[in-house]
Short mmCIF file of C-alpha atoms and ligand atoms in Angstrom, two decimals:
data_model
loop_
_atom_site.label_atom_id
_atom_site.label_comp_id
_atom_site.label_asym_id
_atom_site.label_seq_id
_atom_site.Cartn_x
_atom_site.Cartn_y
_atom_site.Cartn_z
CA MET C 1089 -12.00 -30.25 38.99
CA LYS C 1090 -10.41 -29.33 35.58
CA THR C 1091 -6.29 -29.44 34.99
CA GLY C 1092 -4.71 -26.21 34.72
CA VAL C 1093 -2.18 -25.94 32.51
CA PRO C 1094 -0.15 -22.24 31.63
CA PHE C 1095 -1.01 -20.46 28.72
CA ARG C 1096 2.65 -20.60 27.18
CA GLU C 1097 5.35 -22.95 28.68
CA GLY C 1098 8.46 -20.73 29.54
CA LEU C 1099 6.58 -17.19 30.21
CA PHE C 1100 5.90 -17.49 34.17
CA GLN C 1101 6.68 -20.14 37.12
CA GLY C 1102 4.88 -20.80 40.33
CA SER C 1103 1.39 -19.41 41.02
CA ASP C 1104 -0.48 -17.03 43.46
CA GLU C 1105 1.46 -15.48 46.14
CA LYS C 1106 4.90 -16.85 45.10
CA GLY C 1107 4.82 -17.41 41.56
CA SER C 1108 6.85 -14.55 39.42
CA LEU C 1109 7.22 -13.68 35.47
CA LEU C 1110 10.40 -14.81 33.92
CA GLY C 1111 12.43 -12.45 31.75
CA ALA C 1112 16.35 -12.35 31.27
CA ARG C 1113 18.86 -10.06 31.92
CA CYS C 1114 21.62 -9.62 29.42
CA ARG C 1115 25.07 -9.80 31.34
CA GLN C 1116 26.90 -7.49 28.44
CA CYS C 1117 24.48 -4.84 27.96
CA GLY C 1118 22.27 -4.63 30.77
CA GLN C 1119 19.07 -5.17 28.71
CA ILE C 1120 15.94 -7.00 30.54
CA ILE C 1121 13.44 -8.69 28.17
CA PHE C 1122 10.56 -10.48 28.28
CA PRO C 1123 9.26 -12.97 27.15
CA ARG C 1124 13.08 -14.69 27.33
CA ARG C 1125 14.79 -15.33 23.94
CA GLU C 1126 18.02 -17.61 23.54
CA ALA C 1127 20.05 -14.28 22.77
CA CYS C 1128 19.62 -10.70 24.22
CA LEU C 1129 17.35 -8.78 21.40
CA ASN C 1130 19.13 -5.79 22.16
CA CYS C 1131 23.25 -6.61 21.80
CA LEU C 1132 22.53 -9.73 20.52
CA GLY C 1133 25.03 -11.16 23.38
CA ASN C 1134 24.40 -14.83 24.54
CA ASP C 1135 25.24 -14.31 28.14
CA LEU C 1136 21.42 -14.04 29.71
CA GLU C 1137 20.67 -14.63 33.38
CA LEU C 1138 17.14 -16.12 33.73
CA ILE C 1139 15.16 -13.55 36.37
CA GLN C 1140 12.23 -13.16 38.12
CA LEU C 1141 10.23 -9.81 37.02
CA SER C 1142 8.97 -7.86 39.91
CA ARG C 1143 5.36 -9.01 40.86
CA LYS C 1144 4.21 -5.19 41.32
CA GLY C 1145 4.35 -2.18 38.89
CA LYS C 1146 2.13 0.74 37.70
CA LEU C 1147 -0.18 0.77 34.99
CA TYR C 1148 1.09 2.67 31.86
CA SER C 1149 -2.21 2.45 29.81
CA TYR C 1150 -5.77 0.62 29.85
CA THR C 1151 -8.53 0.18 27.94
CA ILE C 1152 -11.81 -1.78 28.35
CA VAL C 1153 -12.75 -3.86 25.10
CA HIS C 1154 -16.11 -3.92 23.96
CA MET C 1155 -15.76 -6.74 21.17
CA PRO C 1156 -15.24 -10.62 21.51
CA SER C 1157 -11.50 -11.97 21.26
CA GLU C 1158 -10.56 -15.32 20.41
CA HIS C 1159 -10.75 -16.24 24.26
CA PHE C 1160 -12.47 -13.22 25.89
CA GLU C 1161 -15.99 -12.15 26.01
CA PRO C 1162 -16.45 -8.41 26.20
CA PRO C 1163 -16.40 -6.39 28.32
CA TYR C 1164 -12.81 -6.98 29.17
CA ALA C 1165 -9.56 -4.95 30.10
CA VAL C 1166 -6.27 -4.88 28.74
CA GLY C 1167 -3.18 -3.30 29.66
CA TRP C 1168 0.16 -2.55 29.81
CA ILE C 1169 1.76 -2.77 32.98
CA GLU C 1170 5.52 -1.18 33.91
CA LEU C 1171 7.54 -2.79 36.26
CA PRO C 1172 10.28 -1.01 38.12
CA GLU C 1173 13.00 -3.26 35.82
CA GLY C 1174 11.42 -0.57 32.91
CA VAL C 1175 9.96 -3.53 31.10
CA LYS C 1176 6.22 -3.20 30.15
CA ILE C 1177 3.80 -6.42 30.13
CA PHE C 1178 0.97 -6.80 28.11
CA SER C 1179 -1.63 -8.05 30.50
CA GLN C 1180 -5.35 -9.10 31.03
CA ILE C 1181 -6.94 -6.72 34.09
CA ARG C 1182 -8.86 -8.33 36.94
CA GLY C 1183 -10.73 -6.27 39.30
CA TRP C 1184 -11.67 -3.37 37.23
CA GLN C 1185 -15.45 -3.39 38.02
CA GLU C 1186 -14.65 -2.93 41.37
CA ARG C 1187 -11.85 -0.17 40.79
CA PRO C 1188 -11.83 1.87 38.56
CA LEU C 1189 -8.66 2.37 36.68
CA GLU C 1190 -6.34 4.70 36.37
CA THR C 1191 -2.98 5.33 34.44
CA GLY C 1192 -0.27 5.70 36.85
CA MET C 1193 -2.28 3.31 39.18
CA ASP C 1194 -0.21 0.72 41.49
CA MET C 1195 -1.11 -3.05 40.00
CA ALA C 1196 0.09 -6.68 41.30
CA LEU C 1197 0.18 -9.50 39.54
CA HIS C 1198 -1.85 -12.84 39.88
CA PHE C 1199 -2.42 -16.33 38.33
CA GLU C 1200 -5.55 -16.92 37.41
CA LYS C 1201 -7.77 -18.86 34.83
CA LEU C 1202 -7.69 -17.07 31.51
CA TRP C 1203 -10.02 -19.32 29.55
CA ASP C 1204 -11.27 -23.13 29.52
CA GLU C 1205 -10.27 -25.57 26.78
CA GLU C 1206 -11.91 -28.56 26.99
CA GLU C 1207 -11.19 -30.56 30.00
CA LYS C 1208 -8.53 -28.28 30.64
CA GLU C 1209 -8.43 -24.90 32.51
CA VAL C 1210 -5.54 -22.38 30.87
CA VAL C 1211 -3.99 -20.24 33.31
CA GLY C 1212 -1.65 -17.15 32.92
CA TYR C 1213 -0.77 -14.20 34.44
CA VAL C 1214 -3.25 -11.33 35.15
CA PHE C 1215 -2.85 -7.86 37.02
CA ARG C 1216 -5.22 -6.44 39.72
CA PRO C 1217 -4.91 -2.93 40.68
CA SER C 1218 -2.93 -3.09 44.41
CA THR C 1219 -4.79 -3.36 47.35
CA ASN C 1220 -1.50 -2.81 49.71
CA GLY C 1221 0.72 -0.04 48.27
CA GLY C 1222 2.86 -0.06 45.49
CA ALA C 1223 6.36 -1.09 43.80
CA MET M 1298 20.32 6.44 -9.73
CA ARG M 1299 17.13 7.74 -12.07
CA ASP M 1300 14.91 9.88 -10.94
CA VAL M 1301 11.20 8.65 -11.21
CA ALA M 1302 7.94 9.78 -12.28
CA ILE M 1303 4.27 8.91 -11.47
CA ILE M 1304 2.53 9.06 -15.03
CA GLY M 1305 -0.68 7.84 -14.38
CA VAL M 1306 -2.91 6.74 -10.88
CA GLY M 1307 -6.02 5.25 -10.81
CA SER M 1308 -8.57 4.31 -7.72
CA THR M 1309 -11.57 2.46 -7.06
CA VAL M 1310 -14.41 3.91 -5.44
CA MET M 1311 -13.82 2.89 -1.57
CA GLY M 1312 -16.88 0.98 0.21
CA LYS M 1313 -18.17 -2.46 0.86
CA PHE M 1314 -18.77 -4.41 -2.52
CA PRO M 1315 -19.96 -8.03 -1.35
CA GLU M 1316 -20.33 -8.68 -5.10
CA SER M 1317 -16.94 -7.50 -6.41
CA LEU M 1318 -13.91 -10.00 -5.79
CA PRO M 1319 -10.98 -8.73 -5.04
CA TYR M 1320 -8.98 -8.98 -8.53
CA GLU M 1321 -12.30 -7.10 -10.19
CA LEU M 1322 -11.53 -4.29 -7.60
CA GLY M 1323 -7.89 -4.46 -8.62
CA ALA M 1324 -8.36 -4.81 -12.55
CA GLU M 1325 -10.65 -1.53 -12.42
CA ALA M 1326 -7.76 0.42 -10.71
CA ALA M 1327 -5.02 -1.33 -12.65
CA ARG M 1328 -7.12 -0.23 -15.81
CA ALA M 1329 -7.76 3.52 -14.81
CA ALA M 1330 -4.40 3.73 -14.13
CA ILE M 1331 -3.74 2.60 -17.58
CA GLN M 1332 -5.89 4.96 -19.26
CA ASP M 1333 -4.91 7.99 -16.96
CA ALA M 1334 -1.34 7.16 -18.06
CA GLY M 1335 -1.86 6.86 -21.56
CA ILE M 1336 -0.25 3.49 -22.31
CA SER M 1337 -1.24 0.45 -23.67
CA PRO M 1338 -1.57 -2.55 -20.84
CA GLY M 1339 1.24 -4.74 -23.10
CA ASP M 1340 3.40 -1.75 -21.85
CA LEU M 1341 3.76 -2.58 -18.97
CA GLN M 1342 7.06 -4.65 -17.99
CA PHE M 1343 6.98 -5.33 -14.35
CA ALA M 1344 4.15 -5.72 -11.77
CA TYR M 1345 3.74 -5.37 -7.63
CA CYS M 1346 0.64 -6.20 -6.26
CA ALA M 1347 -0.26 -5.67 -2.09
CA ASN M 1348 -2.88 -7.50 -0.56
CA LEU M 1349 -3.15 -9.38 2.81
CA TYR M 1350 -6.32 -11.44 2.92
CA GLY M 1351 -7.29 -11.80 -0.77
CA GLY M 1352 -5.36 -15.54 -1.11
CA MET M 1353 -2.56 -16.87 -3.33
CA VAL M 1354 -1.18 -14.48 -6.27
CA ILE M 1355 -4.06 -12.26 -6.38
CA GLY M 1356 -1.50 -10.11 -8.56
CA GLN M 1357 -1.32 -12.57 -11.22
CA ALA M 1358 -5.40 -12.45 -11.02
CA VAL M 1359 -5.70 -8.86 -11.24
CA MET M 1360 -2.93 -8.45 -14.12
CA GLY M 1361 -4.56 -11.71 -16.07
CA GLU M 1362 -7.80 -9.48 -15.89
CA ILE M 1363 -6.65 -6.72 -18.10
CA GLY M 1364 -4.46 -9.35 -20.66
CA ILE M 1365 -1.00 -8.73 -18.64
CA THR M 1366 0.80 -12.17 -18.45
CA ASP M 1367 4.50 -13.37 -19.15
CA ILE M 1368 5.98 -10.24 -17.00
CA GLU M 1369 8.01 -10.27 -13.68
CA LEU M 1370 5.13 -9.78 -11.04
CA THR M 1371 5.81 -9.75 -7.38
CA ASN M 1372 2.97 -10.11 -4.82
CA ILE M 1373 3.48 -8.57 -1.61
CA GLU M 1374 2.34 -8.51 2.08
CA ASN M 1375 3.22 -6.03 4.35
CA ALA M 1376 -0.56 -5.24 6.47
CA CYS M 1377 -1.57 -1.48 6.38
CA THR M 1378 1.87 -0.49 4.41
CA GLY M 1379 1.30 -3.02 1.66
CA GLY M 1380 0.21 -0.61 -0.79
CA ALA M 1381 3.41 2.01 0.19
CA THR M 1382 5.67 -1.37 -0.16
CA ALA M 1383 4.42 -2.01 -3.86
CA VAL M 1384 4.82 1.68 -4.73
CA ARG M 1385 8.69 1.53 -3.10
CA LYS M 1386 9.33 -1.25 -4.74
CA ALA M 1387 8.32 -0.52 -8.36
CA TRP M 1388 10.32 2.80 -7.65
CA TRP M 1389 13.29 0.61 -6.92
CA ASP M 1390 12.90 -1.29 -10.26
CA ILE M 1391 12.86 1.62 -12.50
CA ALA M 1392 15.62 3.75 -10.17
CA SER M 1393 17.92 0.95 -10.57
CA GLY M 1394 17.75 1.10 -13.96
CA LEU M 1395 16.41 -2.44 -14.42
CA TYR M 1396 12.88 -1.58 -16.08
CA ASP M 1397 11.51 1.62 -17.63
CA ILE M 1398 7.85 1.09 -17.06
CA GLY M 1399 6.01 -0.72 -14.26
CA ILE M 1400 2.74 -0.69 -12.00
CA ALA M 1401 2.06 -1.31 -8.58
CA VAL M 1402 -1.46 -1.97 -7.41
CA GLY M 1403 -3.13 -2.03 -3.79
CA VAL M 1404 -6.20 -4.32 -3.49
CA GLU M 1405 -8.15 -5.41 -0.54
CA SER M 1406 -11.82 -7.11 -0.43
CA ILE M 1407 -12.38 -7.25 3.26
CA THR M 1408 -15.95 -7.99 2.53
CA THR M 1409 -15.41 -11.41 0.71
CA SER M 1410 -12.24 -12.13 3.30
CA PRO M 1411 -12.97 -14.67 5.98
CA MET M 1412 -12.12 -11.08 8.22
CA ALA M 1413 -15.82 -9.87 7.36
CA GLY M 1414 -16.92 -8.14 10.48
CA LYS M 1415 -13.93 -9.12 12.30
CA LEU M 1416 -11.12 -6.97 14.02
CA ILE M 1417 -8.09 -7.10 12.85
CA THR M 1418 -5.62 -8.90 15.39
CA PRO M 1419 -2.23 -10.25 15.33
CA ALA M 1420 -1.25 -13.80 13.52
CA LYS M 1421 -2.66 -16.95 14.94
CA GLY M 1422 -0.62 -17.81 18.19
CA ASP M 1423 1.08 -14.25 18.79
CA ILE M 1424 1.03 -13.80 22.76
CA THR M 1425 -0.40 -10.33 22.78
CA GLY M 1426 -3.26 -11.52 20.64
CA GLU M 1427 -3.79 -14.41 22.55
CA LEU M 1428 -4.46 -12.55 25.64
CA GLY M 1429 -6.93 -10.27 23.99
CA MET M 1430 -5.45 -7.73 22.26
CA ASN M 1431 -6.34 -6.40 18.73
CA MET M 1432 -5.85 -3.40 16.53
CA VAL M 1433 -8.03 -1.02 18.05
CA ALA M 1434 -7.04 -1.85 21.42
CA ARG M 1435 -3.14 -1.54 20.66
CA PHE M 1436 -4.01 2.42 19.62
CA ALA M 1437 -6.97 2.81 22.65
CA LEU M 1438 -3.76 1.99 24.90
CA SER M 1439 -1.69 4.52 23.64
CA GLN M 1440 -4.82 6.90 23.32
CA ARG M 1441 -5.45 6.57 26.64
CA ARG M 1442 -2.26 7.39 28.06
CA TYR M 1443 -2.03 10.74 25.60
CA MET M 1444 -5.20 11.75 26.90
CA ASP M 1445 -3.94 11.39 30.62
CA MET M 1446 -0.61 12.36 30.35
CA PHE M 1447 -1.10 15.54 28.01
CA ASN M 1448 -4.53 16.84 28.92
CA ILE M 1449 -6.08 15.83 25.29
CA SER M 1450 -10.08 15.59 25.62
CA LEU M 1451 -12.11 13.23 23.63
CA GLU M 1452 -13.61 16.34 21.90
CA GLN M 1453 -10.41 17.50 20.82
CA ILE M 1454 -9.57 13.91 19.25
CA ALA M 1455 -13.15 13.77 17.37
CA GLN M 1456 -12.42 17.24 15.51
CA VAL M 1457 -9.86 15.11 13.83
CA SER M 1458 -12.55 12.82 12.50
CA VAL M 1459 -14.94 15.83 11.69
CA LYS M 1460 -12.23 17.56 9.40
CA ASN M 1461 -11.58 14.42 7.81
CA HIS M 1462 -15.24 13.79 6.85
CA ARG M 1463 -16.20 16.87 5.70
CA ASN M 1464 -13.00 16.28 3.54
CA GLY M 1465 -14.48 13.34 2.08
CA CYS M 1466 -17.66 14.65 1.37
CA MET M 1467 -16.02 16.20 -1.36
CA ASN M 1468 -14.12 13.26 -2.68
CA PRO M 1469 -16.07 11.07 -5.16
CA TYR M 1470 -13.71 7.63 -4.28
CA SER M 1471 -14.65 8.27 -0.35
CA GLN M 1472 -16.72 5.36 1.35
CA TYR M 1473 -18.55 7.49 3.71
CA ARG M 1474 -19.60 11.21 2.41
CA LYS M 1475 -21.13 12.49 5.52
CA GLU M 1476 -20.45 15.32 7.85
CA LEU M 1477 -19.98 14.07 11.73
CA THR M 1478 -20.48 16.26 14.68
CA ILE M 1479 -18.20 16.25 17.91
CA GLU M 1480 -21.05 14.39 19.85
CA GLU M 1481 -22.04 11.87 17.74
CA ILE M 1482 -18.26 11.03 17.34
CA VAL M 1483 -18.17 11.12 21.03
CA ASN M 1484 -21.58 9.38 21.59
CA SER M 1485 -21.12 6.65 19.41
CA ARG M 1486 -20.57 2.62 20.38
CA PRO M 1487 -17.60 1.82 22.23
CA ILE M 1488 -15.01 -0.06 20.73
CA CYS M 1489 -11.94 -0.39 22.86
CA GLU M 1490 -12.32 2.75 25.33
CA PRO M 1491 -11.80 5.62 24.81
CA ILE M 1492 -12.03 4.71 21.03
CA THR M 1493 -15.45 4.78 20.03
CA LEU M 1494 -16.47 3.62 16.38
CA LEU M 1495 -16.55 7.30 14.82
CA GLN M 1496 -13.20 7.46 16.18
CA CYS M 1497 -12.04 4.70 13.85
CA CYS M 1498 -11.44 4.04 9.58
CA PRO M 1499 -14.28 1.90 8.54
CA SER M 1500 -13.96 -1.46 7.08
CA THR M 1501 -13.18 -1.20 3.50
CA ASP M 1502 -12.96 -3.11 0.04
CA GLY M 1503 -10.92 -1.11 -2.85
CA ALA M 1504 -8.32 -0.88 -4.52
CA ALA M 1505 -5.80 1.63 -6.13
CA ALA M 1506 -2.70 2.02 -8.99
CA ALA M 1507 0.19 3.60 -10.00
CA ILE M 1508 2.43 3.85 -13.10
CA LEU M 1509 6.16 4.63 -13.06
CA VAL M 1510 8.69 5.55 -15.43
CA PRO M 1511 12.00 7.21 -15.40
CA LEU M 1512 11.75 11.23 -15.05
CA ASP M 1513 13.59 11.25 -18.29
CA LEU M 1514 11.19 9.29 -20.20
CA ALA M 1515 7.68 10.79 -18.56
CA GLY M 1516 7.47 13.78 -21.19
CA LYS M 1517 6.66 10.99 -23.31
CA TYR M 1518 4.00 10.26 -21.52
CA THR M 1519 2.53 13.44 -19.64
CA SER M 1520 2.86 17.11 -19.41
CA GLN M 1521 2.63 16.88 -15.53
CA PRO M 1522 4.56 14.15 -14.56
CA VAL M 1523 4.84 13.93 -10.58
CA THR M 1524 8.41 12.97 -9.35
CA ILE M 1525 9.18 10.51 -6.31
CA ALA M 1526 11.22 12.66 -4.19
CA ALA M 1527 11.82 10.28 -1.47
CA SER M 1528 10.63 6.88 -0.66
CA VAL M 1529 11.46 5.07 2.14
CA LEU M 1530 10.47 2.04 3.88
CA LYS M 1531 11.35 0.61 7.42
CA SER M 1532 10.35 -2.75 9.65
CA GLY M 1533 9.42 -1.98 13.30
CA ASP M 1534 11.97 -1.90 16.51
CA TYR M 1535 11.55 -3.77 19.04
CA ALA M 1536 9.07 -2.31 22.14
CA PHE M 1537 11.74 -2.53 24.55
CA ARG M 1538 13.20 0.25 22.64
CA TRP M 1539 10.03 2.32 22.33
CA GLU M 1540 9.85 4.44 25.19
CA ASP M 1541 6.81 6.41 24.79
CA MET M 1542 3.96 4.83 23.21
CA THR M 1543 2.06 7.82 22.59
CA PHE M 1544 5.16 9.00 20.23
CA SER M 1545 5.49 6.29 17.00
CA ASP M 1546 9.70 6.77 16.90
CA MET M 1547 9.38 4.71 13.53
CA THR M 1548 7.01 7.55 12.09
CA SER M 1549 9.75 10.03 13.14
CA LYS M 1550 12.77 8.15 12.04
CA CYS M 1551 11.02 7.22 8.85
CA ALA M 1552 10.15 10.77 7.93
CA ASN M 1553 13.48 12.39 9.17
CA SER M 1554 15.25 9.74 6.44
CA ALA M 1555 12.43 10.60 3.67
CA TYR M 1556 13.13 14.61 4.29
CA GLU M 1557 16.69 13.63 4.18
CA MET M 1558 16.54 11.87 0.78
CA ALA M 1559 14.04 14.18 -0.73
CA GLY M 1560 16.52 17.80 0.47
CA LEU M 1561 13.66 19.05 2.00
CA GLY M 1562 11.52 19.51 5.19
CA PRO M 1563 8.33 19.61 6.96
CA GLU M 1564 8.08 23.10 6.18
CA ASP M 1565 8.08 22.59 2.46
CA VAL M 1566 5.40 20.41 2.77
CA ASP M 1567 1.65 21.41 1.12
CA VAL M 1568 -0.81 18.72 1.41
CA CYS M 1569 -0.35 15.56 3.19
CA GLU M 1570 -2.18 12.07 3.65
CA LEU M 1571 -1.58 10.01 6.69
CA HIS M 1572 -2.51 7.05 8.50
CA ASP M 1573 -5.27 8.46 10.42
CA ALA M 1574 -6.83 5.05 11.15
CA PHE M 1575 -7.97 6.42 14.57
CA ALA M 1576 -8.73 10.20 14.94
CA MET M 1577 -5.95 10.50 17.50
CA ASN M 1578 -3.22 8.85 15.04
CA GLU M 1579 -3.54 12.05 13.09
CA LEU M 1580 -2.26 14.61 15.75
CA GLN M 1581 0.44 12.17 17.15
CA HIS M 1582 1.94 12.00 13.58
CA TYR M 1583 1.71 16.01 13.50
CA VAL M 1584 4.60 15.76 15.71
CA GLU M 1585 6.41 12.92 14.46
CA LEU M 1586 6.08 14.06 10.81
CA GLY M 1587 7.65 17.27 11.87
CA PHE M 1588 4.63 19.74 11.20
CA CYS M 1589 4.61 21.68 14.79
CA LYS M 1590 6.54 20.39 18.24
CA ARG M 1591 4.96 18.10 20.64
CA GLY M 1592 1.98 19.90 22.58
CA GLU M 1593 1.01 21.74 19.55
CA GLU M 1594 -0.93 19.67 17.70
CA VAL M 1595 -4.10 20.44 18.96
CA ARG M 1596 -3.56 23.40 18.17
CA LEU M 1597 -2.83 22.96 14.90
CA LEU M 1598 -6.10 21.32 14.14
CA GLU M 1599 -8.04 23.88 15.98
CA GLU M 1600 -6.69 26.96 14.17
CA GLY M 1601 -7.37 24.96 10.97
CA VAL M 1602 -3.95 24.71 9.45
CA THR M 1603 -3.99 21.09 8.36
CA ASP M 1604 -7.66 21.98 7.42
CA LEU M 1605 -8.16 23.11 3.76
CA GLY M 1606 -7.00 26.27 2.81
CA GLY M 1607 -4.80 26.22 6.07
CA LYS M 1608 -0.69 25.78 5.49
CA ILE M 1609 -0.44 22.10 5.43
CA PRO M 1610 -3.96 20.46 4.38
CA VAL M 1611 -3.99 17.07 5.78
CA ASN M 1612 -6.15 13.78 4.43
CA THR M 1613 -8.10 16.12 2.11
CA SER M 1614 -9.41 12.58 0.64
CA GLY M 1615 -11.05 11.88 3.73
CA GLY M 1616 -8.19 9.81 4.52
CA LEU M 1617 -8.39 6.39 6.30
CA LEU M 1618 -11.03 8.12 8.68
CA SER M 1619 -13.69 8.69 5.89
CA LYS M 1620 -12.11 7.34 2.59
CA GLY M 1621 -12.00 4.15 4.13
CA HIS M 1622 -9.28 1.83 4.93
CA PRO M 1623 -8.68 -1.13 2.13
CA VAL M 1624 -5.78 -2.26 4.04
CA SER M 1625 -3.28 -2.79 1.35
CA ALA M 1626 -4.42 -0.30 -0.76
CA SER M 1627 -4.39 2.52 1.31
CA GLY M 1628 -0.81 3.50 0.64
CA VAL M 1629 -1.52 3.36 -3.25
CA ALA M 1630 -4.42 5.31 -3.04
CA GLN M 1631 -2.92 8.12 -1.00
CA ILE M 1632 -0.31 8.50 -3.74
CA ALA M 1633 -3.55 8.76 -6.34
CA GLU M 1634 -4.53 11.49 -3.95
CA LEU M 1635 -1.37 13.27 -3.65
CA VAL M 1636 -0.84 13.16 -7.82
CA TRP M 1637 -4.12 14.61 -8.11
CA GLN M 1638 -3.32 17.37 -6.18
CA LEU M 1639 0.25 18.11 -7.31
CA ARG M 1640 -1.33 18.07 -10.81
CA GLY M 1641 -4.67 20.10 -9.64
CA GLN M 1642 -6.83 17.84 -10.10
CA ALA M 1643 -8.53 17.22 -6.97
CA GLY M 1644 -11.74 19.51 -7.77
CA GLU M 1645 -13.82 21.06 -4.90
CA ARG M 1646 -10.64 19.43 -2.32
CA GLN M 1647 -7.95 21.29 -4.44
CA VAL M 1648 -5.13 22.44 -2.53
CA ALA M 1649 -4.26 25.48 -4.35
CA GLY M 1650 -1.12 25.77 -6.05
CA ALA M 1651 0.67 22.44 -4.34
CA LYS M 1652 4.10 21.68 -5.10
CA VAL M 1653 5.21 18.98 -2.42
CA ALA M 1654 3.35 16.36 -1.09
CA LEU M 1655 3.67 13.40 1.96
CA ALA M 1656 2.31 10.31 2.32
CA HIS M 1657 2.26 8.35 5.50
CA VAL M 1658 1.26 4.54 6.41
CA ILE M 1659 2.21 2.36 9.06
CA GLY M 1660 0.82 -0.77 10.23
CA GLY M 1661 0.95 -4.53 11.15
CA GLU M 1662 0.58 -5.86 15.07
CA VAL M 1663 3.27 -8.58 16.16
CA THR M 1664 4.33 -9.09 19.58
CA GLY M 1665 7.57 -7.39 20.79
CA LEU M 1666 7.32 -4.91 18.21
CA GLU M 1667 6.20 -1.42 18.18
CA SER M 1668 4.69 -2.08 14.58
CA GLY M 1669 5.01 -4.03 11.22
CA ALA M 1670 6.09 -1.62 9.32
CA VAL M 1671 6.10 2.24 8.28
CA ALA M 1672 6.43 4.00 4.86
CA VAL M 1673 6.87 7.44 3.73
CA HIS M 1674 6.58 8.92 0.46
CA ILE M 1675 7.51 12.51 -0.60
CA LEU M 1676 5.89 13.82 -4.25
CA LYS M 1677 6.84 16.83 -5.99
CA ARG M 1678 5.98 18.67 -9.27
ZN1 ZN D 1115 22.63 -7.34 25.45
#
């Protein structure tokens, strides 16, 4: 079996049922940002706390892409998922062949293989239509 | 600060030119602008050259081709806004009193670049780019939500492409010179749903140029100077401050600043070239540029208000959809079209009595921002 490596360090922790996306909340202005930065991009304050973002959200918009990208063969789906915190996450969307996508539908976070890189399996976050209720 | 006028513009025909090197296209446009202005190349005191994919110091290659060396020459990259950025910088160099005559050139040759046949994507290593984002997907995501939230049909969006391709048939510089039907557009190959091929601007090679002088010296060169009433360029804001992806805050803010600078309003605009990289962009930009209120944009199009003969014809050149989108040249090519309109030289596509014109470009994709850069110019005669 190939070893899994995160596609980017610091964006998420854990996997499967327990993992989450890692954001930051500014203690000064309340802004939530993803990915994390050293300083708050809204007020430039430095007092940030690490937070785990919600695992569920609503599909803000989506598209089925019919052209190849660096890592994905067409057709593949991507979209913006709006989390209850008000943050929008750009992500691969899986499971769209089984369940037609609709703007506003409930989505759930999963961690899956994104692509293969030689002996490694590059792992990251994806969203799938939620099977058991919304955010 | 001095008022600035455009005394000469030039353009190549837009299209796919695998035999033409980027600097040859740039030189052709620069030569045309120099001839239009009735000056000698040696009169130019400075130059800006916008380009994305042509490589190192392309402006020097362009100017070297037409006998211009040993001047202040700056190369500019600002994605789709590059050409407008070159005009903006040239405007400031004249307005500030630094120089008395200069040229802004935009040039792109996609066909001869490594980008040929590929979708434009964010820079390497960009997070959304790695996750499958590209320029078409970015706007497909806006369009999907736009259609769903505002109950707009694909057929309505396709009418933008129908109009602009009809205009392109009247423009000798246009890449496409062919009318399209709603059915052809809707049924063309899907690229990023719901965007189909014929809702997209083509990949384009071409160049355009403009020559600027202080308004009080313009009479020396021409009896028809076109004044730059406003020149505004802004970088993108954070996407976390961008509430609604169907409304470009960047365009709205930039247009408001331009109207304020010109002392004019959207009701004064007689002709407009705007960034119709995808058909639906044009509808959204009507609202952001203040031509109508939200919810009225489809009516504006369907009633012919933005068609030739309407109150405010938009993209008379054919726009990016038909004339083509030579990325860094587009901003200058828009200025060329509007100068021809204001001088009454636009032939079959002339807007009768046009006095005020507006040009708008936006582009560049990077994780975390609405977009890279936006520019609005207002011209008047
Ligand atoms: Zn803050």
